[in-house]
PDB file of C-alpha atoms in Angstrom:
ATOM      1  CA  MET A 141      -0.248-146.023-130.137  1.00 41.00           C
ATOM      2  CA  ALA A 142       2.854-147.380-128.430  1.00 52.00           C
ATOM      3  CA  ASN A 143       2.360-149.371-125.239  1.00 67.00           C
ATOM      4  CA  GLN A 144       4.641-147.724-122.712  1.00 71.00           C
ATOM      5  CA  ASP A 145       4.094-150.608-120.279  1.00 93.00           C
ATOM      6  CA  ALA A 146       5.205-153.415-122.610  1.00 96.00           C
ATOM      7  CA  VAL A 147       8.406-153.524-120.557  1.00 97.00           C
ATOM      8  CA  ARG A 148       8.267-152.350-116.955  1.00 97.00           C
ATOM      9  CA  LEU A 149      11.183-151.393-114.749  1.00 98.00           C
ATOM     10  CA  ASP A 150      10.870-151.649-110.985  1.00 97.00           C
ATOM     11  CA  ILE A 151      13.763-150.679-108.740  1.00 97.00           C
ATOM     12  CA  GLU A 152      13.639-151.760-105.120  1.00 96.00           C
ATOM     13  CA  GLY A 153      16.720-150.738-103.196  1.00 95.00           C
ATOM     14  CA  THR A 154      19.679-151.867-105.286  1.00 97.00           C
ATOM     15  CA  VAL A 155      17.833-154.543-107.310  1.00 98.00           C
ATOM     16  CA  ALA A 156      16.139-153.694-110.610  1.00 98.00           C
ATOM     17  CA  THR A 157      13.448-155.970-112.036  1.00 98.00           C
ATOM     18  CA  VAL A 158      12.736-155.835-115.772  1.00 98.00           C
ATOM     19  CA  LEU A 159       9.291-157.236-116.578  1.00 98.00           C
ATOM     20  CA  LEU A 160       8.256-158.303-120.085  1.00 98.00           C
ATOM     21  CA  ASN A 161       4.649-157.196-119.782  1.00 97.00           C
ATOM     22  CA  ARG A 162       2.413-158.542-122.558  1.00 97.00           C
ATOM     23  CA  PRO A 163       0.886-161.544-120.756  1.00 96.00           C
ATOM     24  CA  GLU A 164      -2.112-161.599-123.096  1.00 95.00           C
ATOM     25  CA  ALA A 165       0.357-162.369-125.942  1.00 95.00           C
ATOM     26  CA  LEU A 166       2.677-164.592-123.881  1.00 97.00           C
ATOM     27  CA  ASN A 167       5.000-161.578-123.643  1.00 97.00           C
ATOM     28  CA  ALA A 168       5.858-161.902-127.342  1.00 95.00           C
ATOM     29  CA  PHE A 169       8.342-159.400-128.730  1.00 94.00           C
ATOM     30  CA  ASN A 170       6.798-156.619-130.812  1.00 93.00           C
ATOM     31  CA  LEU A 171       7.983-153.089-131.521  1.00 89.00           C
ATOM     32  CA  ASP A 172       6.941-151.893-128.068  1.00 93.00           C
ATOM     33  CA  VAL A 173       8.935-154.642-126.344  1.00 95.00           C
ATOM     34  CA  PHE A 174      12.094-153.918-128.324  1.00 93.00           C
ATOM     35  CA  LEU A 175      11.776-150.197-127.617  1.00 92.00           C
ATOM     36  CA  GLY A 176      11.041-150.914-123.963  1.00 96.00           C
ATOM     37  CA  LEU A 177      14.060-153.179-123.572  1.00 97.00           C
ATOM     38  CA  GLN A 178      16.271-150.563-125.178  1.00 96.00           C
ATOM     39  CA  LYS A 179      14.963-147.754-122.968  1.00 96.00           C
ATOM     40  CA  THR A 180      15.128-149.875-119.821  1.00 97.00           C
ATOM     41  CA  ALA A 181      18.705-151.028-120.393  1.00 98.00           C
ATOM     42  CA  GLN A 182      19.787-147.422-120.836  1.00 97.00           C
ATOM     43  CA  ALA A 183      17.967-146.386-117.656  1.00 97.00           C
ATOM     44  CA  ILE A 184      19.722-149.131-115.668  1.00 98.00           C
ATOM     45  CA  LYS A 185      23.084-148.195-117.154  1.00 97.00           C
ATOM     46  CA  GLU A 186      22.612-144.595-116.020  1.00 97.00           C
ATOM     47  CA  ASN A 187      21.466-145.484-112.492  1.00 97.00           C
ATOM     48  CA  PRO A 188      24.452-145.938-110.151  1.00 96.00           C
ATOM     49  CA  GLU A 189      22.223-147.298-107.377  1.00 97.00           C
ATOM     50  CA  VAL A 190      21.392-150.511-109.265  1.00 98.00           C
ATOM     51  CA  ARG A 191      23.688-153.406-108.350  1.00 98.00           C
ATOM     52  CA  VAL A 192      21.783-156.402-109.779  1.00 98.00           C
ATOM     53  CA  VAL A 193      19.115-156.878-112.457  1.00 98.00           C
ATOM     54  CA  ILE A 194      16.415-159.557-112.716  1.00 98.00           C
ATOM     55  CA  ILE A 195      14.579-160.120-116.021  1.00 98.00           C
ATOM     56  CA  THR A 196      11.320-162.056-116.009  1.00 98.00           C
ATOM     57  CA  GLY A 197       7.939-162.281-117.733  1.00 98.00           C
ATOM     58  CA  ALA A 198       4.458-161.254-116.608  1.00 97.00           C
ATOM     59  CA  GLY A 199       1.835-163.932-115.998  1.00 95.00           C
ATOM     60  CA  ASP A 200       2.236-167.607-115.209  1.00 91.00           C
ATOM     61  CA  LYS A 201       2.650-169.090-118.691  1.00 95.00           C
ATOM     62  CA  ALA A 202       5.642-167.503-120.371  1.00 97.00           C
ATOM     63  CA  PHE A 203       8.872-165.626-119.956  1.00 98.00           C
ATOM     64  CA  SER A 204       8.261-164.856-123.628  1.00 97.00           C
ATOM     65  CA  ALA A 205       7.074-166.825-126.662  1.00 96.00           C
ATOM     66  CA  GLY A 206       9.608-164.966-128.812  1.00 94.00           C
ATOM     67  CA  LEU A 207       8.910-162.741-131.792  1.00 91.00           C
ATOM     68  CA  ASP A 208       5.233-161.842-132.176  1.00 88.00           C
ATOM     69  CA  LEU A 209       4.221-164.054-135.112  1.00 81.00           C
ATOM     70  CA  LYS A 210       0.905-162.229-135.528  1.00 78.00           C
ATOM     71  CA  MET A 211       2.915-159.075-136.136  1.00 73.00           C
ATOM     72  CA  VAL A 212       5.107-160.888-138.663  1.00 70.00           C
ATOM     73  CA  ALA A 213       2.125-162.518-140.400  1.00 69.00           C
ATOM     74  CA  SER A 214       0.527-159.102-140.855  1.00 67.00           C
ATOM     75  CA  GLY A 215       3.602-157.942-142.711  1.00 62.00           C
ATOM     76  CA  LYS A 216       4.767-155.706-139.909  1.00 61.00           C
ATOM     77  CA  GLY A 217       7.940-155.814-137.882  1.00 59.00           C
ATOM     78  CA  PRO A 218      10.146-153.685-135.648  1.00 58.00           C
ATOM     79  CA  THR A 219      11.009-151.526-138.652  1.00 51.00           C
ATOM     80  CA  GLU A 220      10.748-148.253-136.769  1.00 51.00           C
ATOM     81  CA  ILE A 221      13.897-149.269-134.931  1.00 51.00           C
ATOM     82  CA  VAL A 222      15.702-150.836-137.854  1.00 50.00           C
ATOM     83  CA  PRO A 223      14.410-150.321-141.418  1.00 51.00           C
ATOM     84  CA  ASN A 224      14.574-153.364-143.705  1.00 52.00           C
ATOM     85  CA  TYR A 225      14.480-155.764-140.761  1.00 52.00           C
ATOM     86  CA  ARG A 226      16.111-159.116-141.657  1.00 54.00           C
ATOM     87  CA  GLN A 227      17.359-157.576-144.914  1.00 58.00           C
ATOM     88  CA  GLY A 228      19.976-154.924-144.234  1.00 69.00           C
ATOM     89  CA  TYR A 229      23.143-155.802-142.326  1.00 75.00           C
ATOM     90  CA  ASP A 230      23.255-152.599-140.310  1.00 77.00           C
ATOM     91  CA  SER A 231      19.562-152.689-139.413  1.00 77.00           C
ATOM     92  CA  LEU A 232      19.660-156.275-138.154  1.00 80.00           C
ATOM     93  CA  TYR A 233      22.907-155.731-136.279  1.00 84.00           C
ATOM     94  CA  ASN A 234      21.465-152.664-134.559  1.00 85.00           C
ATOM     95  CA  LEU A 235      18.429-154.671-133.471  1.00 86.00           C
ATOM     96  CA  LYS A 236      20.503-157.404-131.828  1.00 90.00           C
ATOM     97  CA  MET A 237      22.547-154.746-130.072  1.00 93.00           C
ATOM     98  CA  ILE A 238      19.483-154.073-127.899  1.00 95.00           C
ATOM     99  CA  PHE A 239      20.047-157.511-126.376  1.00 96.00           C
ATOM    100  CA  THR A 240      23.781-156.853-126.170  1.00 95.00           C
ATOM    101  CA  MET A 241      23.033-153.831-123.983  1.00 96.00           C
ATOM    102  CA  TYR A 242      22.030-156.261-121.219  1.00 97.00           C
ATOM    103  CA  GLU A 243      25.119-158.407-121.754  1.00 96.00           C
ATOM    104  CA  GLU A 244      27.288-155.318-121.421  1.00 95.00           C
ATOM    105  CA  LEU A 245      25.685-153.879-118.301  1.00 97.00           C
ATOM    106  CA  ALA A 246      28.340-153.483-115.610  1.00 96.00           C
ATOM    107  CA  VAL A 247      26.076-155.170-113.057  1.00 97.00           C
ATOM    108  CA  PRO A 248      25.063-158.860-113.024  1.00 98.00           C
ATOM    109  CA  VAL A 249      21.845-159.780-114.845  1.00 98.00           C
ATOM    110  CA  ILE A 250      19.734-162.746-113.675  1.00 98.00           C
ATOM    111  CA  ALA A 251      17.084-164.301-115.935  1.00 98.00           C
ATOM    112  CA  ALA A 252      14.092-165.732-114.047  1.00 98.00           C
ATOM    113  CA  ILE A 253      12.467-167.875-116.740  1.00 98.00           C
ATOM    114  CA  ASN A 254       8.877-168.511-115.694  1.00 97.00           C
ATOM    115  CA  GLY A 255       7.486-170.498-118.658  1.00 97.00           C
ATOM    116  CA  TYR A 256       7.887-170.575-122.432  1.00 98.00           C
ATOM    117  CA  CYS A 257      11.217-169.161-123.579  1.00 98.00           C
ATOM    118  CA  LEU A 258      11.334-169.401-127.347  1.00 97.00           C
ATOM    119  CA  GLY A 259      13.155-167.779-130.229  1.00 96.00           C
ATOM    120  CA  ALA A 260      14.123-164.193-129.505  1.00 95.00           C
ATOM    121  CA  ALA A 261      13.426-164.732-125.806  1.00 97.00           C
ATOM    122  CA  LEU A 262      15.991-167.510-125.622  1.00 98.00           C
ATOM    123  CA  GLU A 263      18.428-165.245-127.435  1.00 97.00           C
ATOM    124  CA  LEU A 264      17.820-162.579-124.775  1.00 98.00           C
ATOM    125  CA  ILE A 265      18.513-164.899-121.829  1.00 98.00           C
ATOM    126  CA  LEU A 266      21.823-165.891-123.417  1.00 97.00           C
ATOM    127  CA  CYS A 267      22.909-162.319-122.659  1.00 96.00           C
ATOM    128  CA  CYS A 268      22.237-162.812-118.949  1.00 98.00           C
ATOM    129  CA  ASP A 269      24.934-163.776-116.471  1.00 97.00           C
ATOM    130  CA  ILE A 270      22.865-166.328-114.539  1.00 98.00           C
ATOM    131  CA  ARG A 271      19.764-168.193-115.740  1.00 98.00           C
ATOM    132  CA  LEU A 272      17.162-169.607-113.350  1.00 98.00           C
ATOM    133  CA  ALA A 273      14.093-171.481-114.611  1.00 98.00           C
ATOM    134  CA  CYS A 274      10.854-172.861-113.236  1.00 98.00           C
ATOM    135  CA  ASP A 275      10.271-176.570-113.680  1.00 97.00           C
ATOM    136  CA  THR A 276       7.573-175.980-116.327  1.00 97.00           C
ATOM    137  CA  ALA A 277       9.764-173.810-118.564  1.00 98.00           C
ATOM    138  CA  VAL A 278      10.132-174.769-122.234  1.00 98.00           C
ATOM    139  CA  PHE A 279      13.021-173.666-124.439  1.00 98.00           C
ATOM    140  CA  GLY A 280      13.534-173.642-128.193  1.00 97.00           C
ATOM    141  CA  LEU A 281      14.795-171.820-131.264  1.00 97.00           C
ATOM    142  CA  PRO A 282      12.036-172.440-133.846  1.00 95.00           C
ATOM    143  CA  GLU A 283      13.391-169.963-136.390  1.00 92.00           C
ATOM    144  CA  ILE A 284      14.729-172.608-138.786  1.00 92.00           C
ATOM    145  CA  GLN A 285      11.200-174.074-139.050  1.00 93.00           C
ATOM    146  CA  LEU A 286       9.934-170.617-140.005  1.00 88.00           C
ATOM    147  CA  GLY A 287      12.460-170.148-142.791  1.00 88.00           C
ATOM    148  CA  VAL A 288      14.875-167.950-140.861  1.00 87.00           C
ATOM    149  CA  ILE A 289      18.335-168.489-139.383  1.00 89.00           C
ATOM    150  CA  PRO A 290      18.343-167.418-135.710  1.00 91.00           C
ATOM    151  CA  ASP A 291      19.761-163.936-135.988  1.00 88.00           C
ATOM    152  CA  LEU A 292      19.690-162.198-132.622  1.00 91.00           C
ATOM    153  CA  GLY A 293      22.893-163.728-131.307  1.00 92.00           C
ATOM    154  CA  SER A 294      22.160-167.389-130.543  1.00 94.00           C
ATOM    155  CA  THR A 295      24.445-168.857-133.222  1.00 94.00           C
ATOM    156  CA  GLN A 296      27.350-167.175-131.414  1.00 93.00           C
ATOM    157  CA  ARG A 297      26.331-167.225-127.755  1.00 94.00           C
ATOM    158  CA  LEU A 298      24.656-170.630-127.468  1.00 95.00           C
ATOM    159  CA  PRO A 299      27.773-172.683-128.431  1.00 94.00           C
ATOM    160  CA  ARG A 300      29.748-170.801-125.759  1.00 94.00           C
ATOM    161  CA  ILE A 301      27.241-171.878-123.127  1.00 95.00           C
ATOM    162  CA  VAL A 302      26.147-175.428-124.038  1.00 96.00           C
ATOM    163  CA  GLY A 303      28.882-176.482-126.473  1.00 95.00           C
ATOM    164  CA  THR A 304      28.907-176.623-130.256  1.00 95.00           C
ATOM    165  CA  SER A 305      27.114-179.954-130.791  1.00 97.00           C
ATOM    166  CA  ILE A 306      24.133-179.246-128.514  1.00 97.00           C
ATOM    167  CA  ALA A 307      23.868-175.734-129.924  1.00 96.00           C
ATOM    168  CA  LYS A 308      23.768-177.049-133.476  1.00 97.00           C
ATOM    169  CA  GLU A 309      21.155-179.640-132.564  1.00 97.00           C
ATOM    170  CA  LEU A 310      18.861-177.023-131.062  1.00 97.00           C
ATOM    171  CA  ILE A 311      19.403-174.530-133.883  1.00 96.00           C
ATOM    172  CA  LEU A 312      19.222-176.978-136.805  1.00 96.00           C
ATOM    173  CA  THR A 313      16.103-178.811-135.611  1.00 97.00           C
ATOM    174  CA  GLY A 314      14.151-176.053-133.896  1.00 96.00           C
ATOM    175  CA  ARG A 315      13.377-178.675-131.253  1.00 96.00           C
ATOM    176  CA  ARG A 316      11.964-177.718-127.865  1.00 97.00           C
ATOM    177  CA  ILE A 317      13.429-178.935-124.589  1.00 98.00           C
ATOM    178  CA  ASP A 318      12.046-178.851-121.046  1.00 98.00           C
ATOM    179  CA  ALA A 319      13.625-177.373-117.942  1.00 98.00           C
ATOM    180  CA  ALA A 320      15.251-180.650-116.880  1.00 98.00           C
ATOM    181  CA  GLU A 321      16.998-181.010-120.227  1.00 98.00           C
ATOM    182  CA  ALA A 322      17.974-177.339-120.215  1.00 98.00           C
ATOM    183  CA  LEU A 323      19.628-177.901-116.834  1.00 98.00           C
ATOM    184  CA  ARG A 324      21.380-181.044-118.079  1.00 98.00           C
ATOM    185  CA  VAL A 325      22.955-179.232-121.046  1.00 97.00           C
ATOM    186  CA  ARG A 326      23.753-176.187-118.835  1.00 97.00           C
ATOM    187  CA  LEU A 327      21.490-173.791-120.691  1.00 98.00           C
ATOM    188  CA  VAL A 328      20.138-172.867-117.248  1.00 98.00           C
ATOM    189  CA  ASP A 329      21.927-172.945-113.919  1.00 98.00           C
ATOM    190  CA  HIS A 330      19.128-173.865-111.505  1.00 98.00           C
ATOM    191  CA  VAL A 331      15.525-175.097-111.721  1.00 98.00           C
ATOM    192  CA  TYR A 332      12.877-174.309-109.111  1.00 98.00           C
ATOM    193  CA  SER A 333       9.148-174.782-108.710  1.00 97.00           C
ATOM    194  CA  LYS A 334       7.140-171.942-110.226  1.00 96.00           C
ATOM    195  CA  ASP A 335       6.168-170.477-106.851  1.00 96.00           C
ATOM    196  CA  GLN A 336       9.799-170.461-105.707  1.00 98.00           C
ATOM    197  CA  LEU A 337      11.412-169.045-108.848  1.00 98.00           C
ATOM    198  CA  MET A 338      11.169-165.336-108.019  1.00 98.00           C
ATOM    199  CA  VAL A 339      11.855-166.033-104.351  1.00 98.00           C
ATOM    200  CA  GLU A 340      15.157-167.651-105.295  1.00 98.00           C
ATOM    201  CA  ALA A 341      15.954-165.021-107.934  1.00 98.00           C
ATOM    202  CA  LYS A 342      15.488-162.217-105.413  1.00 98.00           C
ATOM    203  CA  LYS A 343      17.448-164.106-102.774  1.00 98.00           C
ATOM    204  CA  LEU A 344      20.375-164.504-105.187  1.00 98.00           C
ATOM    205  CA  ALA A 345      20.150-160.866-106.283  1.00 98.00           C
ATOM    206  CA  GLU A 346      20.194-159.649-102.692  1.00 98.00           C
ATOM    207  CA  GLU A 347      23.146-161.907-101.868  1.00 97.00           C
ATOM    208  CA  ILE A 348      25.130-160.369-104.715  1.00 98.00           C
ATOM    209  CA  ALA A 349      23.944-156.826-103.984  1.00 97.00           C
ATOM    210  CA  LYS A 350      25.423-156.957-100.463  1.00 96.00           C
ATOM    211  CA  ILE A 351      28.953-157.278-101.818  1.00 95.00           C
ATOM    212  CA  ASN A 352      31.067-154.260-102.744  1.00 94.00           C
ATOM    213  CA  PRO A 353      29.791-153.317-106.247  1.00 94.00           C
ATOM    214  CA  ARG A 354      33.306-152.492-107.489  1.00 93.00           C
ATOM    215  CA  LEU A 355      34.348-156.065-106.777  1.00 93.00           C
ATOM    216  CA  ILE A 356      31.219-157.581-108.346  1.00 94.00           C
ATOM    217  CA  GLN A 357      31.520-155.498-111.491  1.00 94.00           C
ATOM    218  CA  GLY A 358      35.238-156.175-111.777  1.00 92.00           C
ATOM    219  CA  ALA A 359      34.702-159.916-111.300  1.00 92.00           C
ATOM    220  CA  LYS A 360      31.948-159.941-113.947  1.00 93.00           C
ATOM    221  CA  ARG A 361      34.151-158.087-116.419  1.00 91.00           C
ATOM    222  CA  ALA A 362      37.122-160.401-115.830  1.00 89.00           C
ATOM    223  CA  THR A 363      35.012-163.571-116.123  1.00 88.00           C
ATOM    224  CA  THR A 364      33.329-162.369-119.322  1.00 87.00           C
ATOM    225  CA  LEU A 365      36.762-161.847-120.889  1.00 84.00           C
ATOM    226  CA  ALA A 366      37.424-165.589-120.580  1.00 82.00           C
ATOM    227  CA  LEU A 367      34.910-166.261-123.371  1.00 80.00           C
ATOM    228  CA  SER A 368      36.902-164.421-126.016  1.00 79.00           C
ATOM    229  CA  THR A 369      40.453-163.950-124.752  1.00 78.00           C
ATOM    230  CA  PRO A 370      43.511-166.252-124.881  1.00 81.00           C
ATOM    231  CA  LEU A 371      44.558-167.435-121.416  1.00 79.00           C
ATOM    232  CA  ASP A 372      47.837-165.511-121.221  1.00 83.00           C
ATOM    233  CA  ILE A 373      46.153-162.232-122.170  1.00 81.00           C
ATOM    234  CA  GLY A 374      43.200-162.959-119.912  1.00 76.00           C
ATOM    235  CA  LEU A 375      45.463-163.509-116.912  1.00 80.00           C
ATOM    236  CA  ARG A 376      47.128-160.141-117.473  1.00 81.00           C
ATOM    237  CA  MET A 377      43.776-158.403-117.918  1.00 78.00           C
ATOM    238  CA  GLU A 378      42.475-160.094-114.766  1.00 75.00           C
ATOM    239  CA  THR A 379      45.430-158.606-112.892  1.00 83.00           C
ATOM    240  CA  ASP A 380      44.693-155.126-114.255  1.00 81.00           C
ATOM    241  CA  ILE A 381      40.996-155.384-113.397  1.00 78.00           C
ATOM    242  CA  CYS A 382      41.673-156.654-109.868  1.00 77.00           C
ATOM    243  CA  LEU A 383      44.088-153.815-109.126  1.00 78.00           C
ATOM    244  CA  GLY A 384      41.812-151.228-110.718  1.00 76.00           C
ATOM    245  CA  SER A 385      38.748-152.337-108.748  1.00 70.00           C
ATOM    246  CA  GLY A 386      40.489-152.182-105.381  1.00 67.00           C
ATOM    247  CA  SER A 387      40.414-155.937-104.970  1.00 60.00           C
ATOM    248  CA  GLY A 388      42.148-156.954-101.745  1.00 57.00           C
ATOM    249  CA  ALA A 389      41.703-153.622 -99.989  1.00 57.00           C
ATOM    250  CA  GLU A 390      39.146-155.100 -97.617  1.00 60.00           C
ATOM    251  CA  MET A 391      40.699-158.545 -97.384  1.00 50.00           C
ATOM    252  CA  GLY A 392      42.234-158.086 -93.929  1.00 51.00           C
ATOM    253  CA  GLU A 393      38.930-157.122 -92.345  1.00 58.00           C
ATOM    254  CA  ALA A 394      37.081-159.895 -94.206  1.00 50.00           C
ATOM    255  CA  ALA A 395      39.646-162.460 -93.080  1.00 47.00           C
ATOM    256  CA  GLN A 396      39.134-161.402 -89.485  1.00 54.00           C
ATOM    257  CA  GLN A 397      35.376-161.910 -89.822  1.00 55.00           C
ATOM    258  CA  PHE A 398      35.922-165.385 -91.284  1.00 47.00           C
ATOM    259  CA  THR A 399      38.311-166.429 -88.547  1.00 54.00           C
ATOM    260  CA  LYS A 400      35.820-165.314 -85.897  1.00 62.00           C
ATOM    261  CA  LYS A 401      33.244-167.706 -87.347  1.00 59.00           C
ATOM    262  CA  GLU A 402      35.567-170.712 -87.081  1.00 55.00           C
TER     263      GLU A 402
END
């Protein structure tokens, strides 16, 4: 029987929190988690009230330990979503598109990494716009040690975030790094104590949520284009996005507020 609570969605005001909810298994990804992530992303996409998303893990040990190895060892896998998992091109591509759904959400997505973040979990956070970690978090892509090339997006996204050399080192060795090293190589953006992580994540989400959502979504879209677009084309697309989102319409009033503070 499917566990409908393997991924929980809580919406408070304009902030949605996505909770990986298998703490007894370190929130490892099984069929229920993949299905839950897919369903949750679609629900957020269809909810115009949501302005910011936070993704985190249940419990105090892990964001997620990655793919459920007990499931793999038993000969099972998320085949109900994608038949011939890790064999057929279309099936594997469709599986990784579940993660891409979060990357393509119009609203900003914040990862609050509260412990182990390994394998598939690391590949999920690469789809987030901002990554916050607790000081006890551990990161790694152990797939190569298990006889598999990382195949849920990290070979493409990780080099764009930390640079090619660091990405290759992490992928080719399967080595784990701590939160301090993750911050040094820019895999994460901020590190906090465990008891402050969600406090800071919510504070950041609320700060963003207060701003006109058309501007936030336009700014996210324009910034994301920089990863895959030549500068000259990107500058033109930035112009189109700014005009289309109404950027500048409120500038006069905002300028007045700023000048009053000085």
